[in-house]
JSON list of C-alpha atoms and ligand atoms in Angstrom, two decimals:
[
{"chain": "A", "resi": 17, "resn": "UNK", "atom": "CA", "xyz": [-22.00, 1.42, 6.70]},
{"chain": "A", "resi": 18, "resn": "UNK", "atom": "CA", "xyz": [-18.99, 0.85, 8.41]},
{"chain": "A", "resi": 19, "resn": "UNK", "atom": "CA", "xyz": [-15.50, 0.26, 6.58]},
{"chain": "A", "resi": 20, "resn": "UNK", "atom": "CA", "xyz": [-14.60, -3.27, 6.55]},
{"chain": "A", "resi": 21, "resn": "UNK", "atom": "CA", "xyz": [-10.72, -4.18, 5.89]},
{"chain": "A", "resi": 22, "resn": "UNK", "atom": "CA", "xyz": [-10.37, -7.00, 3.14]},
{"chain": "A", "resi": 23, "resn": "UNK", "atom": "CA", "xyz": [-10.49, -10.30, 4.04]},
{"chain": "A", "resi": 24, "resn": "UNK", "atom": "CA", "xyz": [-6.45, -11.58, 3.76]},
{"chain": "A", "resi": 25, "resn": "UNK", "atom": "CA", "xyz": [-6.55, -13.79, 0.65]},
{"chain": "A", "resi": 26, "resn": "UNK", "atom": "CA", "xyz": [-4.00, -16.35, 2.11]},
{"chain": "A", "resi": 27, "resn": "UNK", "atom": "CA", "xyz": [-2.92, -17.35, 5.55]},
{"chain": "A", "resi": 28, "resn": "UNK", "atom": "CA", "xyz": [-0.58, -15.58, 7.63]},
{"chain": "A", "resi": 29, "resn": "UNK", "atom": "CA", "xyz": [1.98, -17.88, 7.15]},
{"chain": "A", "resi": 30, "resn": "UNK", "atom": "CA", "xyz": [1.85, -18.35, 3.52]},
{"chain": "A", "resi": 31, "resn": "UNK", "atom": "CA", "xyz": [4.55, -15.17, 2.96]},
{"chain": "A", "resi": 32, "resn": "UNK", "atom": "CA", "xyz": [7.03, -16.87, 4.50]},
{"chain": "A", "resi": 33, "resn": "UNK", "atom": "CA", "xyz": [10.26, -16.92, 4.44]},
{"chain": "A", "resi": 34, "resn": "UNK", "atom": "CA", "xyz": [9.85, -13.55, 2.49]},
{"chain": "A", "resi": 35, "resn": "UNK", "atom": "CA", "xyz": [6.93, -12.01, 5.36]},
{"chain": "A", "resi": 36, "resn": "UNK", "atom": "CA", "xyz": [6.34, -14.22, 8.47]},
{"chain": "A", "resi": 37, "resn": "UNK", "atom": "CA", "xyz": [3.38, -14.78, 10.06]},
{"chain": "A", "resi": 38, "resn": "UNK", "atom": "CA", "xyz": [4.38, -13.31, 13.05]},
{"chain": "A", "resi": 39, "resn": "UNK", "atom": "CA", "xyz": [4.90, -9.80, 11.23]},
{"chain": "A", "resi": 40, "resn": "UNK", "atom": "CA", "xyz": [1.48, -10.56, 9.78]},
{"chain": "A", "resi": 41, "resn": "UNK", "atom": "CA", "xyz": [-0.48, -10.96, 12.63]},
{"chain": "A", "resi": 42, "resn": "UNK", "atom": "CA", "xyz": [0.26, -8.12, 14.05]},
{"chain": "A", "resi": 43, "resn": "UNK", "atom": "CA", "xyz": [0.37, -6.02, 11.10]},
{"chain": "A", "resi": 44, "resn": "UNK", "atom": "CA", "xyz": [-2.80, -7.61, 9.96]},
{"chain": "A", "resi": 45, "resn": "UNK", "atom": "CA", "xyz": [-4.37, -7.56, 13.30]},
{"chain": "A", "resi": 46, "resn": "UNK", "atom": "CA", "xyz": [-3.71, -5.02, 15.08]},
{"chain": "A", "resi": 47, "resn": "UNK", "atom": "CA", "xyz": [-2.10, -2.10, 12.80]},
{"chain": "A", "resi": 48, "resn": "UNK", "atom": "CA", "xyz": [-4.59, -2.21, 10.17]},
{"chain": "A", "resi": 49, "resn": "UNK", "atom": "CA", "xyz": [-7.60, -3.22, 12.73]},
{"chain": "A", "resi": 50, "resn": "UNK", "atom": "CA", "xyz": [-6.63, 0.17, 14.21]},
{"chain": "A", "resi": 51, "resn": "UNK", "atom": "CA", "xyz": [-6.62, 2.26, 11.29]},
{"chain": "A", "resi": 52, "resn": "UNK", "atom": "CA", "xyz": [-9.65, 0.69, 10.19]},
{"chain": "A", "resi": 53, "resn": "UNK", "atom": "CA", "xyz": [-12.03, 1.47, 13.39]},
{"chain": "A", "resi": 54, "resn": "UNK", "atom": "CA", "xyz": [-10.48, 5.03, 14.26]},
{"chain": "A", "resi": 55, "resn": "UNK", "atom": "CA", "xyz": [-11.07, 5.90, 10.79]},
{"chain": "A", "resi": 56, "resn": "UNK", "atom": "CA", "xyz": [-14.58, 4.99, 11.44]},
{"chain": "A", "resi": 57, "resn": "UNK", "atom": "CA", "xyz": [-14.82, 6.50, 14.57]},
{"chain": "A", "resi": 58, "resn": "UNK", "atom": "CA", "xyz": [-13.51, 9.60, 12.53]},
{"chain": "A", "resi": 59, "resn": "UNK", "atom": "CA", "xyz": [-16.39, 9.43, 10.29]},
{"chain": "A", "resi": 60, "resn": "UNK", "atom": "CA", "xyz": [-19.30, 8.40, 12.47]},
{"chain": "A", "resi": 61, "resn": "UNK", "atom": "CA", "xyz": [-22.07, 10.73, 12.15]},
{"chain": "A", "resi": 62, "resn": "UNK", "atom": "CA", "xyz": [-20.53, 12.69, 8.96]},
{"chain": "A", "resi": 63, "resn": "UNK", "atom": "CA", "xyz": [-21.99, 12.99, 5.35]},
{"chain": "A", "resi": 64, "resn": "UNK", "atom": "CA", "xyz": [-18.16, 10.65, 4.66]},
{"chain": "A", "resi": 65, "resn": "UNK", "atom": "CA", "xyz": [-19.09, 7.93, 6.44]},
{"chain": "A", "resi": 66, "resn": "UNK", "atom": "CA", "xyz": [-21.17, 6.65, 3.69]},
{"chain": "A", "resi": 67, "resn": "UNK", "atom": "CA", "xyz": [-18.83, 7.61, 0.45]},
{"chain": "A", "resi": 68, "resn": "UNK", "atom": "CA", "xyz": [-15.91, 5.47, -0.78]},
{"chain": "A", "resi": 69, "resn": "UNK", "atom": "CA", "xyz": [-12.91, 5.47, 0.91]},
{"chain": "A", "resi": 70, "resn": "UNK", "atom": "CA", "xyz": [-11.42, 7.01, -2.80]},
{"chain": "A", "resi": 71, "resn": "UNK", "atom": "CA", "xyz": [-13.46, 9.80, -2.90]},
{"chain": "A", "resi": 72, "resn": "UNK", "atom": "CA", "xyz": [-12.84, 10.60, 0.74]},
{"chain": "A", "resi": 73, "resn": "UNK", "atom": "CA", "xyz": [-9.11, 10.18, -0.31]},
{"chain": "A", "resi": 74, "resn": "UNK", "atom": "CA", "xyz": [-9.67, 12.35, -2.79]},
{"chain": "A", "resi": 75, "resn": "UNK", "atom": "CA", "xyz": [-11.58, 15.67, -1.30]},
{"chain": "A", "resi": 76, "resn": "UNK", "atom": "CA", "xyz": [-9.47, 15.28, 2.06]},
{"chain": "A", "resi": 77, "resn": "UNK", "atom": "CA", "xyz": [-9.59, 19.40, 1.99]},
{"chain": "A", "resi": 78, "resn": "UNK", "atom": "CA", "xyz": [-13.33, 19.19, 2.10]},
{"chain": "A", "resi": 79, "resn": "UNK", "atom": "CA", "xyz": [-13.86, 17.23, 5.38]},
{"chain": "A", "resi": 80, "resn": "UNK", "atom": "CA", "xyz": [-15.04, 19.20, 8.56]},
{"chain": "A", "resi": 81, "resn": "UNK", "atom": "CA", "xyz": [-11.26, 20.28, 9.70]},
{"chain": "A", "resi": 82, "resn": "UNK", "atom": "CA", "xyz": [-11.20, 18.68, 12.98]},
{"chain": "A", "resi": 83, "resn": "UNK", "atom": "CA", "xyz": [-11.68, 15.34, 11.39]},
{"chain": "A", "resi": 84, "resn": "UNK", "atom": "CA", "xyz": [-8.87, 16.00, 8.66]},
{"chain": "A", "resi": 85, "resn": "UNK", "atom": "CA", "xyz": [-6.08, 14.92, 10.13]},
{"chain": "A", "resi": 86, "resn": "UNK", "atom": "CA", "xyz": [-7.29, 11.46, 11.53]},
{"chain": "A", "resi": 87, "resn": "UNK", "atom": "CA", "xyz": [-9.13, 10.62, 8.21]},
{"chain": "A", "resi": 88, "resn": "UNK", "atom": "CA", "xyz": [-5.61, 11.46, 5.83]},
{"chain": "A", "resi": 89, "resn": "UNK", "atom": "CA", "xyz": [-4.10, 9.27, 8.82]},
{"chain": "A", "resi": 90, "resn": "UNK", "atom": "CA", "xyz": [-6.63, 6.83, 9.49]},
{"chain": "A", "resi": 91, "resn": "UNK", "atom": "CA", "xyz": [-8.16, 6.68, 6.02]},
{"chain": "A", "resi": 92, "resn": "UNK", "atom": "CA", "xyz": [-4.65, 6.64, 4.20]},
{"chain": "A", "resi": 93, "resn": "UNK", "atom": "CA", "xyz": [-3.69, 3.48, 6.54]},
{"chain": "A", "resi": 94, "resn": "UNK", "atom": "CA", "xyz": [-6.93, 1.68, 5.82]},
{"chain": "A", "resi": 95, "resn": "UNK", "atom": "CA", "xyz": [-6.46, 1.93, 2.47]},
{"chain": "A", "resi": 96, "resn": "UNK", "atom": "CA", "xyz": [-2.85, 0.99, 2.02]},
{"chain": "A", "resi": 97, "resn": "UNK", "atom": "CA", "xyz": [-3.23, -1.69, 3.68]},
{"chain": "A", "resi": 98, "resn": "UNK", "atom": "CA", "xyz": [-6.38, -3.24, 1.85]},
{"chain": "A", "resi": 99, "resn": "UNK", "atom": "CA", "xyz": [-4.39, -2.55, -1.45]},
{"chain": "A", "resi": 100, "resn": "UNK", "atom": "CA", "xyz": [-0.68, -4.37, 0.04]},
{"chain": "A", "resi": 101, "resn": "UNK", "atom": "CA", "xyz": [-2.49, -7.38, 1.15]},
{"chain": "A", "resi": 102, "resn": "UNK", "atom": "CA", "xyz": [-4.10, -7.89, -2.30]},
{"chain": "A", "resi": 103, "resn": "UNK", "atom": "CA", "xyz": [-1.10, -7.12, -4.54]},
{"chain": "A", "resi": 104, "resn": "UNK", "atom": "CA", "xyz": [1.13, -9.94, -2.29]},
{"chain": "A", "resi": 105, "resn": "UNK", "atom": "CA", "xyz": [0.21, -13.96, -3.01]},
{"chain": "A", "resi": 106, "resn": "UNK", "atom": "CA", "xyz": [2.18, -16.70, -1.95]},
{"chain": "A", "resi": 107, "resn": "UNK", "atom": "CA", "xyz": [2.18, -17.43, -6.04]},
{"chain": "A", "resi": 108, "resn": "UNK", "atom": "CA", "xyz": [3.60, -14.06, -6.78]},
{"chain": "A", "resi": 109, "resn": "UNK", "atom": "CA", "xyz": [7.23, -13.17, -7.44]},
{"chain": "A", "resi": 110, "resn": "UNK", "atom": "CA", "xyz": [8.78, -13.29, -11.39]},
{"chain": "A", "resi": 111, "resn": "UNK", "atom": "CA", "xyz": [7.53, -10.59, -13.73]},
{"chain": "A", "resi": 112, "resn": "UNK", "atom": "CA", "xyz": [4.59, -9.03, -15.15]},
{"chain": "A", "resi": 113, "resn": "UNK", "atom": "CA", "xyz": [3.36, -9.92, -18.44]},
{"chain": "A", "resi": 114, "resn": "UNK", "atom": "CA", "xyz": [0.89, -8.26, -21.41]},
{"chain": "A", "resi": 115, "resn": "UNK", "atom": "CA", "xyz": [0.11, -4.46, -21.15]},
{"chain": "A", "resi": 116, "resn": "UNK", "atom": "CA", "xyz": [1.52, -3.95, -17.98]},
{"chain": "A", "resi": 117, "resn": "UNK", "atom": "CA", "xyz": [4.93, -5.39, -19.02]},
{"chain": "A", "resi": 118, "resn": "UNK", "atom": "CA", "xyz": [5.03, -3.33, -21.80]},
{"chain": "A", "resi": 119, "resn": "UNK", "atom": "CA", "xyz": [3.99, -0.16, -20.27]},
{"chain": "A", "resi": 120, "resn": "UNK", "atom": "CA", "xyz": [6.98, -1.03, -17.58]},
{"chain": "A", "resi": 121, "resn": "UNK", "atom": "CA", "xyz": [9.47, -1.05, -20.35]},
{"chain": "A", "resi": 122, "resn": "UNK", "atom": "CA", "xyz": [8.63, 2.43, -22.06]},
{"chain": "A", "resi": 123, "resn": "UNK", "atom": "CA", "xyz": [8.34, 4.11, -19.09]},
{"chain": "A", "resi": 124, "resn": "UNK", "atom": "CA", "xyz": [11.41, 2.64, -16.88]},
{"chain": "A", "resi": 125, "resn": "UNK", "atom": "CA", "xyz": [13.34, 0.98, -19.92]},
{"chain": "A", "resi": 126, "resn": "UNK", "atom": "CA", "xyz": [13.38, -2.67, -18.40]},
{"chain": "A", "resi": 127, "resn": "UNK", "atom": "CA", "xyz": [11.62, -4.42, -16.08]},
{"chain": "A", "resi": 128, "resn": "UNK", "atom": "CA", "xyz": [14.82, -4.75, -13.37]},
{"chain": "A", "resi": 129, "resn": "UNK", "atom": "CA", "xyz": [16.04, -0.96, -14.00]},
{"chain": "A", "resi": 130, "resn": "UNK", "atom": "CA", "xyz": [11.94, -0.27, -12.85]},
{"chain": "A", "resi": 131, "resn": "UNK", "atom": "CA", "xyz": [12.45, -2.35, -9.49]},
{"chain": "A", "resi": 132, "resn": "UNK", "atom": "CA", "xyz": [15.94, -0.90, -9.23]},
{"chain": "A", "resi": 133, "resn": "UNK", "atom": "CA", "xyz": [14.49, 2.66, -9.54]},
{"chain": "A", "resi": 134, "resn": "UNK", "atom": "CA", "xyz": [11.40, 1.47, -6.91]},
{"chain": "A", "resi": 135, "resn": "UNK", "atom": "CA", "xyz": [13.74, -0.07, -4.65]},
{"chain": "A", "resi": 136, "resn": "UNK", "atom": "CA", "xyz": [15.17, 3.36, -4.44]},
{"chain": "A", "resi": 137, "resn": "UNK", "atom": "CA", "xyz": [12.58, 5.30, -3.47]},
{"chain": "A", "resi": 138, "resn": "UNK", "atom": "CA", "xyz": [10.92, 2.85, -1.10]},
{"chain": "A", "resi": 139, "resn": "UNK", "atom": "CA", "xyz": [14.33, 2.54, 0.79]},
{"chain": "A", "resi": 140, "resn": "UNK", "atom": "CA", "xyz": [15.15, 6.02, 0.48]},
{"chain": "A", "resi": 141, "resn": "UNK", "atom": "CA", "xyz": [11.76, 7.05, 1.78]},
{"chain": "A", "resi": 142, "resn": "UNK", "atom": "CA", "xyz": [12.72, 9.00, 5.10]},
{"chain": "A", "resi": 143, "resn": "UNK", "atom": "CA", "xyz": [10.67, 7.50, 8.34]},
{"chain": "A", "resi": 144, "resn": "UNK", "atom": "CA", "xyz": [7.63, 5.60, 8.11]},
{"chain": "A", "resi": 145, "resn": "UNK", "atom": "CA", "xyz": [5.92, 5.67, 4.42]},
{"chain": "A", "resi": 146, "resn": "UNK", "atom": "CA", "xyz": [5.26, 4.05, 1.07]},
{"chain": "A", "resi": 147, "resn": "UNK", "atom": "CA", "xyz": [6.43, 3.41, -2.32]},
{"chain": "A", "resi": 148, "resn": "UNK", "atom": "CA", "xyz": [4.27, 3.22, -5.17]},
{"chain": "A", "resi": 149, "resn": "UNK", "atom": "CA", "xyz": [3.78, 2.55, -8.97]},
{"chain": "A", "resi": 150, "resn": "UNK", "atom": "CA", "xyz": [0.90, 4.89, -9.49]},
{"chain": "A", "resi": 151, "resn": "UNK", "atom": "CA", "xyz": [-1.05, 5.54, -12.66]},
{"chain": "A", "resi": 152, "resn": "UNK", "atom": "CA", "xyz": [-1.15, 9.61, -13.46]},
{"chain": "A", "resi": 153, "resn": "UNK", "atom": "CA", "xyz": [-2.59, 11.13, -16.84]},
{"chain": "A", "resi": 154, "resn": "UNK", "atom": "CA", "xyz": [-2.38, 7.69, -18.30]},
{"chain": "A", "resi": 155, "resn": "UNK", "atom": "CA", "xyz": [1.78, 7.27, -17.53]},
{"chain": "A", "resi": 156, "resn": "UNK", "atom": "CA", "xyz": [3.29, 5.11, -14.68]},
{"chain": "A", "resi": 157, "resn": "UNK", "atom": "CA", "xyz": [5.40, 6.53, -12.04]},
{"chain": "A", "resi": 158, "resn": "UNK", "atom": "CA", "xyz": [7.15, 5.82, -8.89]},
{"chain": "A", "resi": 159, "resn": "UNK", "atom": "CA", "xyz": [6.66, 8.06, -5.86]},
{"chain": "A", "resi": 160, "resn": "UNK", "atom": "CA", "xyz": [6.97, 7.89, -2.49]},
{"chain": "A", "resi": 161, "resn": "UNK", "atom": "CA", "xyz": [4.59, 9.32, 0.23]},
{"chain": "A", "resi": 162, "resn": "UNK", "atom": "CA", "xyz": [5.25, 9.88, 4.44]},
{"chain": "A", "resi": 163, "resn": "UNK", "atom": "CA", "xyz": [3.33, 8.46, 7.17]},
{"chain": "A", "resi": 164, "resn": "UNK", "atom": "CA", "xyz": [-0.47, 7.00, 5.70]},
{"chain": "A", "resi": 165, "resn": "UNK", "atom": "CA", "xyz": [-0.57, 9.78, 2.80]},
{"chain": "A", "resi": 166, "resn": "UNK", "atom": "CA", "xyz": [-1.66, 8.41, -0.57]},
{"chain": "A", "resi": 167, "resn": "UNK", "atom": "CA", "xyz": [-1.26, 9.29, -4.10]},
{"chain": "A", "resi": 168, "resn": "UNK", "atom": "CA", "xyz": [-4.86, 9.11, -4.72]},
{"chain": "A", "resi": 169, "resn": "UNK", "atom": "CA", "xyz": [-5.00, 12.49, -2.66]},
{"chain": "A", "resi": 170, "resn": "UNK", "atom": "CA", "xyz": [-2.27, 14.20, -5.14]},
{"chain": "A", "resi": 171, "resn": "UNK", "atom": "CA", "xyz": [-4.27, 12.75, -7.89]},
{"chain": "A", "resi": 172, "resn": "UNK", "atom": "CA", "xyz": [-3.10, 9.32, -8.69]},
{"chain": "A", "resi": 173, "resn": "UNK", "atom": "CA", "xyz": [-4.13, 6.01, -9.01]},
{"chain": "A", "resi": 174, "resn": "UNK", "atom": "CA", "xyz": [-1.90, 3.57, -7.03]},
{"chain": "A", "resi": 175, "resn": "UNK", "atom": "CA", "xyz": [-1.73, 0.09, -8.60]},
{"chain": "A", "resi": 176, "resn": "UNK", "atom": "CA", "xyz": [1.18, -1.44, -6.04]},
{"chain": "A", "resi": 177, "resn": "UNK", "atom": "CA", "xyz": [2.28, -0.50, -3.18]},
{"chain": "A", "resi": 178, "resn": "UNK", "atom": "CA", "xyz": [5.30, -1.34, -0.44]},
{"chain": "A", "resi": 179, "resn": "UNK", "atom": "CA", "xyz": [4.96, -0.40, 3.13]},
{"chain": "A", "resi": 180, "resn": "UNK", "atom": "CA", "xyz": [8.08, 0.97, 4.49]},
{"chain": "A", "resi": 181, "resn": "UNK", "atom": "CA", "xyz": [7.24, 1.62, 8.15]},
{"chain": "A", "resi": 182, "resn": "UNK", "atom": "CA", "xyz": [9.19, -0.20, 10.65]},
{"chain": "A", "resi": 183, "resn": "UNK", "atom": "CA", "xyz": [6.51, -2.14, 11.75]},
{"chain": "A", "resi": 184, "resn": "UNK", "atom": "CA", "xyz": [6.16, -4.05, 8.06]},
{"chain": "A", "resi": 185, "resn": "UNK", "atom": "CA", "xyz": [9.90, -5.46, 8.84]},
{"chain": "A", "resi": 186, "resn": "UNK", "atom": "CA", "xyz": [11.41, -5.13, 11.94]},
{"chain": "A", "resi": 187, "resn": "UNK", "atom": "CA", "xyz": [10.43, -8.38, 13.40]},
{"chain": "A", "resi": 188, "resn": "UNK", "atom": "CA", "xyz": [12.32, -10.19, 9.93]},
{"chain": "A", "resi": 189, "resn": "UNK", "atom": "CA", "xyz": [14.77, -7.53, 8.87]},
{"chain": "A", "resi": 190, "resn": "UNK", "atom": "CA", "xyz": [15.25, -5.31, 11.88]},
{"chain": "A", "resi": 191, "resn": "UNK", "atom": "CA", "xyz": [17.11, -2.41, 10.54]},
{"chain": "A", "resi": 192, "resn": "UNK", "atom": "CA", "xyz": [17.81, -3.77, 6.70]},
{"chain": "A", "resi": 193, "resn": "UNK", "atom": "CA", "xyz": [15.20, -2.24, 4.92]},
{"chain": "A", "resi": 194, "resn": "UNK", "atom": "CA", "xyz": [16.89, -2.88, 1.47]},
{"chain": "A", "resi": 195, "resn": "UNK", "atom": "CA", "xyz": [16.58, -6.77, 2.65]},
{"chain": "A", "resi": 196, "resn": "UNK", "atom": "CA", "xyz": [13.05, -6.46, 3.07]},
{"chain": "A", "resi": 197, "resn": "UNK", "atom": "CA", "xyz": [12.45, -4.96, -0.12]},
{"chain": "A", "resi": 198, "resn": "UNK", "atom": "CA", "xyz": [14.07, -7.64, -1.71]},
{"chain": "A", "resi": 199, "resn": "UNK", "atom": "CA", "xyz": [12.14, -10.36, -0.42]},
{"chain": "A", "resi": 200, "resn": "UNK", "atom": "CA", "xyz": [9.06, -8.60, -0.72]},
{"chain": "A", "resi": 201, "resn": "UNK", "atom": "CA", "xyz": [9.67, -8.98, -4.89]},
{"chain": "A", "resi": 202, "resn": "UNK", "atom": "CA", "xyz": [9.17, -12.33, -4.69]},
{"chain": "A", "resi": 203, "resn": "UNK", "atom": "CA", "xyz": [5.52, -12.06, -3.45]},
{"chain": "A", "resi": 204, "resn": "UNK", "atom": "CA", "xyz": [4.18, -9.11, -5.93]},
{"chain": "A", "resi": 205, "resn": "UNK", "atom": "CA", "xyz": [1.52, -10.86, -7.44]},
{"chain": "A", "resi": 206, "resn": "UNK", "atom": "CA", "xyz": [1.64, -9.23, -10.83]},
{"chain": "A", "resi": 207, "resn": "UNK", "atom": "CA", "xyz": [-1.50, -10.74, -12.06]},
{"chain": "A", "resi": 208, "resn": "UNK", "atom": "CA", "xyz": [-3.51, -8.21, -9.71]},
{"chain": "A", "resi": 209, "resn": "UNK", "atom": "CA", "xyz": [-1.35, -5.40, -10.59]},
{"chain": "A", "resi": 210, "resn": "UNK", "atom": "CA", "xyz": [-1.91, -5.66, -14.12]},
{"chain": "A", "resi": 211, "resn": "UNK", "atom": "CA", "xyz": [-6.07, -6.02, -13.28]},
{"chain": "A", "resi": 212, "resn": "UNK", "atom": "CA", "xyz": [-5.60, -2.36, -11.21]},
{"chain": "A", "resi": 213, "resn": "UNK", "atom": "CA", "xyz": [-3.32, -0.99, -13.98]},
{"chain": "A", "resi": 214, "resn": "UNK", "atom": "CA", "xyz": [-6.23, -1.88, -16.84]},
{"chain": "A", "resi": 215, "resn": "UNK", "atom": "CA", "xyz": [-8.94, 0.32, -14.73]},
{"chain": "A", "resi": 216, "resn": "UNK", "atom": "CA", "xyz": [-6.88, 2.59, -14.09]},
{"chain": "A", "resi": 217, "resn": "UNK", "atom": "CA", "xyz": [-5.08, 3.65, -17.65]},
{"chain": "B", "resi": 323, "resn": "LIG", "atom": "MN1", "xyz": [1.62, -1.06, 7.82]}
]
């Protein structure tokens, strides 16, 4: 069966002012509509095509090596993006409450110095890539990875994300990547993070 992306759970222009809709139908669209069919074009025929797209994620090493590549690229972007679209709502913004809150504060010490220290490596990311709050051996921690790469292949469970390729931005932010990070706060919906960070602990 062939990978499906998610289904957005909002309309394109509900984002806005923070993401407009013209940045989301195209990143929507087209960017993700692309990862989505070369990855299965990647996988047609293979033992993979029929596995989940976190175990595939996960054994990247163990794929015949001429499909490697486009599956960490493909695969990763597929993904990414089905996890960014669910962890943004048009209700999101503030900050997280319950287990997740807590866990926020022992491991960053606050909840702003944890979005100050996010901010930092999203934005400091070189080139097209990713920030995360991952789940690893039970702690949070905030990494960044290059290109479509995703923790879950070093071993992590990502439970938010922020896509720091141009292509996320340009068309509201241009160049100011810090800008876009700040806006993009004020969409996290925290509820779902907290969901993905109770599986995951
Ligand atoms: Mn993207």
């Amino acid at each position: 069966m062939a990978f499906e992306k998610v289904a957005l759970p909002y309309a394109k222009d509900a984002l806005a002012p923070n993401i407009g809709a013209d940045t989301m139908e195209v990143h929507y669209e087209k960017h993700h509509t692309g990862y989505t069919s070369n990855l299965n074009k990647a996988l047609e025929g293979t033992e993979w095509a029929n596995k989940s797209i976190e175990e595939i994620l996960s054994n990247l090493d163990a794929l015949p090596a001429d499909k490697q590549t486009a599956v960490r690229n493909n695969g990763g972007g597929f993904y990414n993006h089905n996890l960014f679209w669910v962890t943004m709502s048009p209700n999101g913004g503030g900050a997280p409450s319950g287990e997740l809150a807590d866990a926020i504060n022992s491991a960053f010490g606050s909840f702003d110095e944890f979005k100050s220290q996010f901010a930092a490596k999203a934005g400091g990311q070189f080139g097209s890539g990713w920030g995360w709050l991952v789940v690893d051996g039970g702690a949070l921690k905030i990494v960044s990875t290059p290109n479509q790469d995703n923790p879950i292949s070093q071993g992590m469970t990502p439970i938010l994300g922020v896509d720091v390729w141009e292509h996320a931005y340009y068309l509201n932010y241009q160049n100011r990547r810090p800008d876009y990070i700040s806006a993009w706060w004020n969409v996290v919906n925290w509820d779902k993070v907290a969901e993905l960070y109770a599986a995951a602990k």
